[in-house]
Coordinates of C-alpha atoms in Angstrom, one line a residue:
M1 CA 0.0 0.0 0.0
N2 CA 1.5 3.4 -1.1
K3 CA 1.8 6.0 1.6
S4 CA 1.1 9.6 0.8
K5 CA 3.2 12.4 2.0
N6 CA 0.7 13.2 4.7
D7 CA 0.4 9.6 5.8
H8 CA 4.2 8.9 6.2
L9 CA 5.5 7.7 9.6
T10 CA 8.5 5.4 10.1
D11 CA 7.7 1.8 10.9
Q12 CA 9.7 1.9 14.1
Q13 CA 7.4 4.4 15.7
E14 CA 4.7 3.1 18.1
G15 CA 1.1 4.2 18.8
V16 CA -0.7 5.2 15.6
D17 CA -0.1 3.7 12.1
F18 CA -0.9 6.8 10.1
A19 CA -1.1 4.9 6.8
R20 CA -3.7 2.4 7.9
G21 CA -5.6 4.2 10.6
P22 CA -5.3 3.8 14.4
K23 CA -3.5 1.0 16.1
S24 CA -5.8 -1.3 18.0
L25 CA -5.9 -0.5 21.7
I26 CA -6.2 -4.2 22.5
D27 CA -3.7 -6.7 21.1
R28 CA -5.5 -9.9 20.2
R29 CA -3.1 -11.3 17.6
T30 CA -2.2 -14.3 19.8
A31 CA -4.4 -15.8 22.6
A32 CA -7.6 -14.1 23.6
T33 CA -7.0 -11.3 26.1
R34 CA -7.9 -12.1 29.7
A35 CA -9.9 -9.1 31.0
M36 CA -11.3 -7.8 34.3
L37 CA -14.2 -5.3 34.3
V38 CA -14.7 -2.6 37.0
T39 CA -18.0 -0.7 37.2
P40 CA -17.6 2.3 39.6
D41 CA -20.7 3.1 41.6
I42 CA -20.4 6.8 42.4
T43 CA -22.7 7.2 45.4
R44 CA -23.1 11.0 45.2
Q45 CA -23.7 11.1 41.4
P46 CA -27.3 10.7 40.3
N47 CA -27.8 8.1 37.6
R48 CA -31.0 7.1 35.8
R49 CA -29.7 3.5 35.5
T50 CA -29.4 0.9 38.2
I51 CA -25.9 -0.3 38.9
E52 CA -26.9 -3.8 37.9
A53 CA -28.0 -2.5 34.5
R54 CA -24.8 -0.5 34.0
K55 CA -22.7 -3.5 34.9
A56 CA -24.6 -5.8 32.5
E57 CA -24.3 -3.3 29.7
F58 CA -20.5 -2.9 30.3
E59 CA -20.2 -6.7 30.2
G60 CA -22.1 -6.6 26.9
L61 CA -19.6 -4.1 25.5
A62 CA -16.7 -6.3 26.5
D63 CA -18.4 -9.3 25.0
A64 CA -18.8 -7.5 21.7
I65 CA -15.1 -7.8 21.0
N66 CA -14.7 -11.4 22.4
L67 CA -12.6 -10.8 25.4
V68 CA -12.1 -13.5 28.0
L69 CA -14.0 -12.0 30.9
V70 CA -12.3 -13.4 34.0
Q71 CA -14.0 -11.2 36.6
S72 CA -16.6 -8.3 36.7
I73 CA -17.0 -6.3 39.9
V74 CA -18.7 -3.2 41.2
V75 CA -16.7 -0.8 43.4
S76 CA -18.2 1.9 45.5
V77 CA -16.8 5.4 44.9
R78 CA -17.7 8.1 47.5
E79 CA -15.3 10.6 46.0
I80 CA -13.5 10.5 42.7
K81 CA -9.7 10.3 43.3
P82 CA -7.7 12.7 41.0
A83 CA -4.8 10.1 40.8
T84 CA -6.7 6.8 40.2
F85 CA -10.5 7.6 40.0
I86 CA -11.2 4.8 42.5
G87 CA -9.9 4.5 46.1
G88 CA -6.5 3.1 47.0
G89 CA -8.0 0.0 48.8
H90 CA -9.9 -1.0 45.6
V91 CA -6.7 -0.5 43.5
E92 CA -4.7 -2.8 45.8
A93 CA -7.4 -5.5 45.7
I94 CA -7.6 -5.2 41.9
A95 CA -3.8 -5.5 41.6
E96 CA -3.9 -8.7 43.6
T97 CA -6.6 -10.2 41.4
V98 CA -4.7 -9.1 38.3
K99 CA -1.6 -11.0 39.5
E100 CA -3.4 -14.1 40.7
E101 CA -5.6 -14.4 37.6
K102 CA -2.9 -13.3 35.1
I103 CA -5.2 -10.6 33.8
K104 CA -3.8 -8.5 30.9
L105 CA -6.5 -5.9 30.4
L106 CA -8.4 -3.8 33.0
L107 CA -11.6 -2.1 31.8
L108 CA -13.3 0.7 33.8
D109 CA -16.8 1.9 33.1
C110 CA -16.0 5.6 33.4
Q111 CA -14.0 8.3 31.7
L112 CA -10.4 8.3 32.9
S113 CA -7.9 11.1 32.5
P114 CA -4.5 10.2 31.0
I115 CA -2.9 10.6 34.5
Q116 CA -5.5 8.3 36.1
Q117 CA -5.0 5.7 33.3
R118 CA -1.2 5.8 33.6
N119 CA -1.3 5.5 37.5
L120 CA -3.7 2.6 37.4
E121 CA -1.5 0.8 34.9
K122 CA 1.6 1.3 37.1
Q123 CA -0.2 0.1 40.3
T124 CA -2.1 -2.9 38.8
G125 CA 0.4 -4.1 36.2
A126 CA -2.3 -4.4 33.6
K127 CA -3.2 -2.4 30.5
V128 CA -6.0 0.0 31.4
L129 CA -8.8 1.2 29.1
D130 CA -11.9 3.3 30.0
R131 CA -15.4 3.2 28.6
T132 CA -14.5 5.6 25.7
A133 CA -11.5 3.5 24.6
L134 CA -13.6 0.3 24.7
I135 CA -16.4 1.8 22.5
L136 CA -13.8 3.1 20.1
E137 CA -12.4 -0.4 19.9
I138 CA -15.8 -1.8 19.1
F139 CA -16.5 0.8 16.5
G140 CA -13.1 0.2 14.9
E141 CA -14.0 -3.4 14.4
R142 CA -17.6 -2.8 13.1
A143 CA -17.1 0.1 10.7
A144 CA -17.6 -1.2 7.1
T145 CA -18.3 1.7 4.8
R146 CA -15.7 4.4 3.8
E147 CA -17.5 7.0 5.9
G148 CA -17.8 4.8 8.9
V149 CA -14.0 3.9 8.8
L150 CA -13.1 7.6 8.5
Q151 CA -15.4 8.6 11.3
V152 CA -14.0 6.0 13.7
E153 CA -10.4 6.8 12.8
L154 CA -11.0 10.5 13.4
A155 CA -12.5 9.9 16.8
H156 CA -9.8 7.4 17.6
L157 CA -6.9 9.7 16.8
T158 CA -8.6 12.6 18.6
Y159 CA -8.8 10.4 21.7
Q160 CA -5.2 9.3 21.4
K161 CA -3.9 12.8 20.8
G162 CA -4.5 13.8 24.4
R163 CA -2.8 10.6 25.7
L164 CA 0.5 10.6 23.9
V165 CA 2.4 11.0 27.2
R166 CA 0.8 7.8 28.5
S167 CA 0.7 5.5 25.6
W168 CA 3.9 6.0 23.6
T169 CA 7.2 4.8 25.1
H170 CA 9.6 6.5 22.7
L171 CA 8.5 10.1 23.5
E172 CA 11.4 11.0 25.8
R173 CA 13.8 11.2 22.9
Q174 CA 14.6 14.6 21.4
R175 CA 15.3 15.3 17.7
G176 CA 18.1 17.6 16.7
G177 CA 17.3 20.9 15.0
L178 CA 17.9 21.6 11.4
G179 CA 21.5 22.3 10.7
F180 CA 21.0 25.9 9.8
V181 CA 18.4 26.7 12.5
G182 CA 20.2 25.7 15.7
G183 CA 18.5 25.2 19.0
P184 CA 17.5 21.9 20.6
G185 CA 15.0 20.9 18.0
E186 CA 11.5 19.5 18.7
T187 CA 11.0 16.7 21.1
Q188 CA 9.6 13.4 19.8
I189 CA 6.3 14.0 21.5
E190 CA 6.0 17.4 19.7
S191 CA 6.8 15.7 16.4
D192 CA 4.3 12.9 17.0
R193 CA 1.6 15.3 18.1
R194 CA 2.1 17.4 15.0
Q195 CA 1.9 14.4 12.7
L196 CA -1.2 13.3 14.5
Q197 CA -2.8 16.7 13.9
D198 CA -1.8 16.5 10.2
R199 CA -3.6 13.1 10.0
I200 CA -6.6 14.5 11.8
T201 CA -6.8 17.4 9.4
L202 CA -6.5 15.0 6.4
L203 CA -9.3 12.8 7.7
S204 CA -11.5 15.8 8.4
Q205 CA -11.0 16.9 4.8
R206 CA -11.9 13.4 3.5
L207 CA -14.9 13.3 5.7
D208 CA -16.1 16.7 4.4
K209 CA -16.1 15.2 0.8
V210 CA -18.0 12.2 1.9
K211 CA -20.5 14.4 3.8
K212 CA -21.0 16.5 0.7
T213 CA -21.8 13.3 -1.3
R214 CA -24.2 12.2 1.4
T215 CA -25.9 15.6 1.3
E216 CA -26.4 15.3 -2.5
Q217 CA -27.8 11.8 -2.0
R218 CA -30.3 13.1 0.5
K219 CA -31.3 15.9 -2.0
A220 CA -31.8 13.2 -4.6
R221 CA -34.1 11.2 -2.2
K222 CA -36.1 14.4 -1.6
V223 CA -36.8 14.7 -5.3
V224 CA -38.1 11.1 -5.4
P225 CA -41.7 11.2 -3.9
H226 CA -41.3 8.6 -1.3
P227 CA -41.7 9.2 2.5
I228 CA -38.7 8.3 4.6
I229 CA -39.2 6.2 7.7
S230 CA -36.2 6.1 10.1
L231 CA -35.6 3.4 12.7
V232 CA -33.9 4.6 15.8
G233 CA -33.2 3.0 19.1
Y234 CA -30.7 1.9 21.8
T235 CA -28.1 -0.5 20.6
N236 CA -29.2 -4.1 20.6
A237 CA -32.9 -3.1 20.7
G238 CA -33.5 -5.2 17.5
K239 CA -33.6 -2.4 14.9
S240 CA -31.7 -4.3 12.2
T241 CA -33.9 -7.4 12.8
L242 CA -37.0 -5.3 12.4
F243 CA -35.6 -3.5 9.4
N244 CA -34.9 -6.8 7.7
Y245 CA -38.4 -8.1 8.5
L246 CA -40.0 -4.9 7.1
T247 CA -37.9 -4.6 3.9
G248 CA -36.7 -8.1 3.2
A249 CA -33.1 -6.8 3.4
T250 CA -30.2 -8.7 4.9
A251 CA -28.6 -6.1 7.2
K252 CA -26.3 -7.7 9.8
E253 CA -28.2 -8.6 13.0
A254 CA -26.8 -10.1 16.1
D255 CA -27.5 -10.2 19.9
M256 CA -24.7 -7.9 20.7
L257 CA -24.0 -4.2 21.2
F258 CA -23.2 -2.2 18.0
A259 CA -23.7 -5.2 15.6
T260 CA -24.1 -2.6 12.9
L261 CA -22.8 1.0 12.5
D262 CA -23.6 2.1 9.0
T263 CA -26.9 3.5 7.9
T264 CA -28.8 1.2 5.5
V265 CA -31.6 2.4 3.2
R266 CA -34.2 0.2 1.5
R267 CA -37.5 0.8 -0.4
R268 CA -40.7 -1.1 0.2
V269 CA -44.2 -0.9 -1.3
L270 CA -46.8 -0.9 1.5
P271 CA -50.0 -3.0 1.2
H272 CA -52.0 0.1 0.0
K273 CA -49.5 0.5 -2.8
R274 CA -47.6 3.4 -1.3
E275 CA -43.9 3.3 -1.8
V276 CA -41.7 4.3 1.2
V277 CA -38.0 4.3 2.1
F278 CA -36.9 2.7 5.4
S279 CA -33.6 3.9 7.0
D280 CA -31.8 1.9 9.7
T281 CA -29.4 4.0 11.8
V282 CA -26.5 3.3 14.2
G283 CA -27.7 2.3 17.7
F284 CA -27.5 4.7 20.6
I285 CA -25.8 4.1 24.0
A286 CA -25.4 6.0 27.3
D287 CA -22.3 8.2 27.6
L288 CA -21.3 7.8 24.0
P289 CA -17.9 9.5 23.6
T290 CA -18.1 13.1 22.5
D291 CA -15.7 12.5 19.7
L292 CA -17.8 9.7 18.3
V293 CA -21.0 11.8 18.6
A294 CA -19.4 14.5 16.6
A295 CA -17.9 12.0 14.0
F296 CA -21.2 10.2 13.5
R297 CA -23.4 13.3 13.5
S298 CA -23.7 13.3 9.7
T299 CA -25.0 9.7 9.9
L300 CA -27.4 10.5 12.6
E301 CA -28.7 13.6 10.7
E302 CA -30.3 11.1 8.3
V303 CA -33.1 11.1 10.9
T304 CA -33.8 14.8 10.4
D305 CA -35.2 14.1 6.9
A306 CA -37.6 11.5 8.1
H307 CA -41.4 11.8 7.6
L308 CA -41.9 9.2 10.3
V309 CA -39.7 7.9 13.1
L310 CA -39.9 4.4 14.6
H311 CA -38.4 4.4 18.0
V312 CA -37.5 0.7 18.6
R313 CA -37.3 -0.3 22.2
D314 CA -36.2 -3.6 23.8
I315 CA -39.2 -3.9 26.1
S316 CA -37.8 -7.1 27.6
N317 CA -34.9 -5.1 29.2
P318 CA -35.6 -3.9 32.7
D319 CA -33.7 -0.7 31.9
H320 CA -35.8 0.2 28.9
L321 CA -37.0 3.5 30.3
A322 CA -33.5 4.9 30.8
Q323 CA -32.5 3.6 27.4
A324 CA -35.5 5.3 25.8
Q325 CA -34.6 8.6 27.5
D326 CA -31.0 8.4 26.2
V327 CA -32.3 8.0 22.7
E328 CA -34.8 10.9 23.1
D329 CA -32.1 13.2 24.4
V330 CA -29.9 12.7 21.3
L331 CA -32.8 13.1 19.0
K332 CA -33.9 16.3 20.8
D333 CA -30.4 17.7 20.2
L334 CA -30.9 17.0 16.5
G335 CA -34.3 18.7 16.5
V336 CA -36.2 15.5 16.0
T337 CA -39.2 15.4 18.5
P338 CA -42.8 14.1 18.3
E339 CA -43.9 17.7 18.0
E340 CA -41.9 18.1 14.8
V341 CA -42.1 14.6 13.2
P342 CA -44.7 11.8 13.8
F343 CA -43.3 9.0 16.1
I344 CA -44.3 5.4 16.7
E345 CA -42.9 3.6 19.6
V346 CA -42.1 0.0 18.6
W347 CA -41.9 -2.2 21.7
N348 CA -39.8 -5.0 20.4
K349 CA -39.0 -8.5 21.9
I350 CA -42.4 -9.0 23.5
D351 CA -41.8 -12.7 23.0
Q352 CA -39.1 -12.4 25.7
A353 CA -40.7 -9.8 27.9
D354 CA -42.1 -10.4 31.4
E355 CA -45.8 -9.7 31.6
A356 CA -45.4 -7.7 34.8
L357 CA -42.8 -5.5 33.1
L358 CA -45.1 -5.0 30.1
E359 CA -47.9 -3.9 32.3
Q360 CA -45.7 -1.4 34.1
A361 CA -44.5 0.0 30.8
R362 CA -48.1 0.4 29.6
A363 CA -49.0 2.3 32.7
Q364 CA -46.0 4.7 32.4
H365 CA -46.3 5.4 28.7
R366 CA -47.1 8.9 27.4
S367 CA -50.3 8.9 25.5
D368 CA -49.4 11.3 22.7
V369 CA -47.1 8.7 20.9
P370 CA -48.8 5.5 19.6
V371 CA -47.3 2.2 20.6
V372 CA -47.1 -1.2 18.8
E373 CA -45.9 -4.2 20.7
V374 CA -44.0 -6.5 18.3
S375 CA -41.5 -9.3 18.0
A376 CA -39.2 -8.8 15.0
V377 CA -38.1 -12.4 15.3
T378 CA -41.5 -14.1 15.3
G379 CA -43.3 -11.4 13.2
Q380 CA -45.9 -10.9 15.9
N381 CA -48.0 -7.8 15.3
I382 CA -45.8 -6.6 12.4
D383 CA -48.9 -6.3 10.2
E384 CA -50.4 -4.0 12.9
L385 CA -47.3 -1.8 12.8
I386 CA -47.4 -1.6 9.0
S387 CA -51.1 -0.6 9.1
L388 CA -50.3 2.1 11.7
I389 CA -47.5 3.4 9.5
E390 CA -49.9 3.8 6.6
D391 CA -52.5 5.5 8.7
I392 CA -50.0 8.0 10.1
L393 CA -48.5 8.8 6.7
A394 CA -52.0 9.4 5.3
K395 CA -53.0 11.7 8.3
S396 CA -49.7 13.6 8.4
S397 CA -50.1 14.8 4.8
R398 CA -52.9 16.4 2.9
L399 CA -53.6 15.9 -0.7
Q400 CA -53.5 19.3 -2.5
R401 CA -53.9 20.3 -6.2
V402 CA -51.8 23.1 -7.5
I403 CA -52.0 24.7 -10.9
L404 CA -48.8 26.5 -12.1
P405 CA -48.8 28.6 -15.3
H406 CA -45.6 28.1 -17.3
E407 CA -44.2 31.4 -16.1
A408 CA -44.4 30.1 -12.5
A409 CA -43.0 26.6 -13.3
G410 CA -39.8 27.4 -11.3
K411 CA -41.8 27.0 -8.1
A412 CA -42.4 23.3 -8.8
H413 CA -39.1 22.3 -7.2
W414 CA -40.5 23.3 -3.8
L415 CA -43.3 20.7 -4.2
F416 CA -40.8 17.9 -5.0
E417 CA -38.4 18.8 -2.2
N418 CA -41.1 19.2 0.6
G419 CA -44.0 17.1 -0.5
E420 CA -44.9 13.9 -2.3
V421 CA -45.9 14.6 -5.9
T422 CA -48.3 11.8 -6.8
N423 CA -49.4 13.1 -10.3
Q424 CA -48.8 15.9 -12.7
F425 CA -50.5 16.8 -16.0
S426 CA -51.2 19.7 -18.4
S427 CA -54.3 21.7 -17.9
E428 CA -57.0 21.6 -20.6
D429 CA -55.8 24.9 -22.2
E430 CA -52.2 23.5 -22.0
L431 CA -51.1 26.8 -20.5
S432 CA -50.4 25.4 -17.1
I433 CA -49.2 22.3 -15.3
V434 CA -51.4 20.7 -12.6
Y435 CA -49.6 19.0 -9.6
E436 CA -51.3 16.6 -7.2
V437 CA -49.2 16.6 -4.1
R438 CA -49.3 15.4 -0.5
I439 CA -48.0 18.0 1.9
P440 CA -46.8 17.0 5.4
K441 CA -48.4 18.9 8.3
N442 CA -45.1 20.5 9.3
K443 CA -44.7 21.9 5.8
M444 CA -48.3 23.2 5.4
S445 CA -47.7 26.8 6.5
G446 CA -44.8 27.1 4.0
F447 CA -46.9 25.6 1.3
L448 CA -49.8 28.0 1.8
E449 CA -47.4 31.0 1.8
E450 CA -45.7 29.8 -1.3
F451 CA -48.7 28.6 -3.4
G452 CA -51.8 30.3 -2.0
P453 CA -52.9 31.8 -5.3
F454 CA -52.3 28.6 -7.2
I455 CA -54.1 26.1 -5.0
L456 CA -57.1 24.5 -6.6
M457 CA -58.3 22.3 -3.8
H458 CA -57.7 22.2 0.0

């Protein structure tokens, strides 16, 4: 593989392989890595999740990259220690376990500073990674498309940039200055940080190009008169399984966190002959690293073009309420709310759900968003979901007839971009074009303002 000028770095240097993306944080080239998981329970910090749910989710993250999980514990943290995050007694006990069980990797379900990470490694004798690093590792394995790979590498390098002091062993060396400049020259860490920044800049430029292509694709989809239905939900809620059932597609599905990362789009003709586009997005998770949220924002923004949002929830998970809130928080940041776009809550995995848990969920549900209880595996109630999708799409848009004289024909692009043009034909005198178009409720005010004099039928 040829290396570009911006990609060059000598093979002897450690840390990041600039030519092929970030070096894996976990070395699994030989035997599977023996790992220990630590879930800090910060007693003075409110959390919408139970500690049991947080521990189970963290174990799921570790399982997503096939580590050998030797032990998983919860440690109580009354006050976060600046040096090690958790208390000294816990660190000593963990160090003993690491030695006895020959553990190579220690994972903490929190965000560690570079100093805390380095101190824990020194005191325990194991490699230490925090929640952010573990999620980055998973995303690094799952990314398949060009955009996904670029997004993950950008987030990965940004994360490593702040940790050069900790993770690279050759940084104490100092390079000599250029012969005619004099002075001590730049230290190795300054050189590496500069080259990291060069790589980050290069990736950002490449991502901008990909984002422009994605924007053009979205514009093209707007011209095609098909409503877009986006599936969103917490990771492992069963979105991809439901997407496959609804569209007959073969998107990867697995009972693990972040089985799929890349947005998949498929068309389908509904029973009443209306053609729609289904869009399956990346799964959400609590405390998603900031760098990854920024990197994947363009992917998530696919949801902003949706005419209907299916919020898929794993109703068999005792923590489903907290998971739903995490999803809603991210969507709200994107400006996607039930007030702006129609929502359907799809309570998935009812074939696995406890009846008492279901009854509790029904009692707590907000009445303004319709619910369908389904099983994407067995197909239970999927017909009911499709019927509700058709009803909402019909109610959320009104059929209008607009007549545009040839001198006003330039206005027609608004109809294609903001509505669903179902028919167009010449008027009897052939001096105008008549458009039959469905206008979503959230576009109606703009439609009336733009086409008031040209509307034939309300």
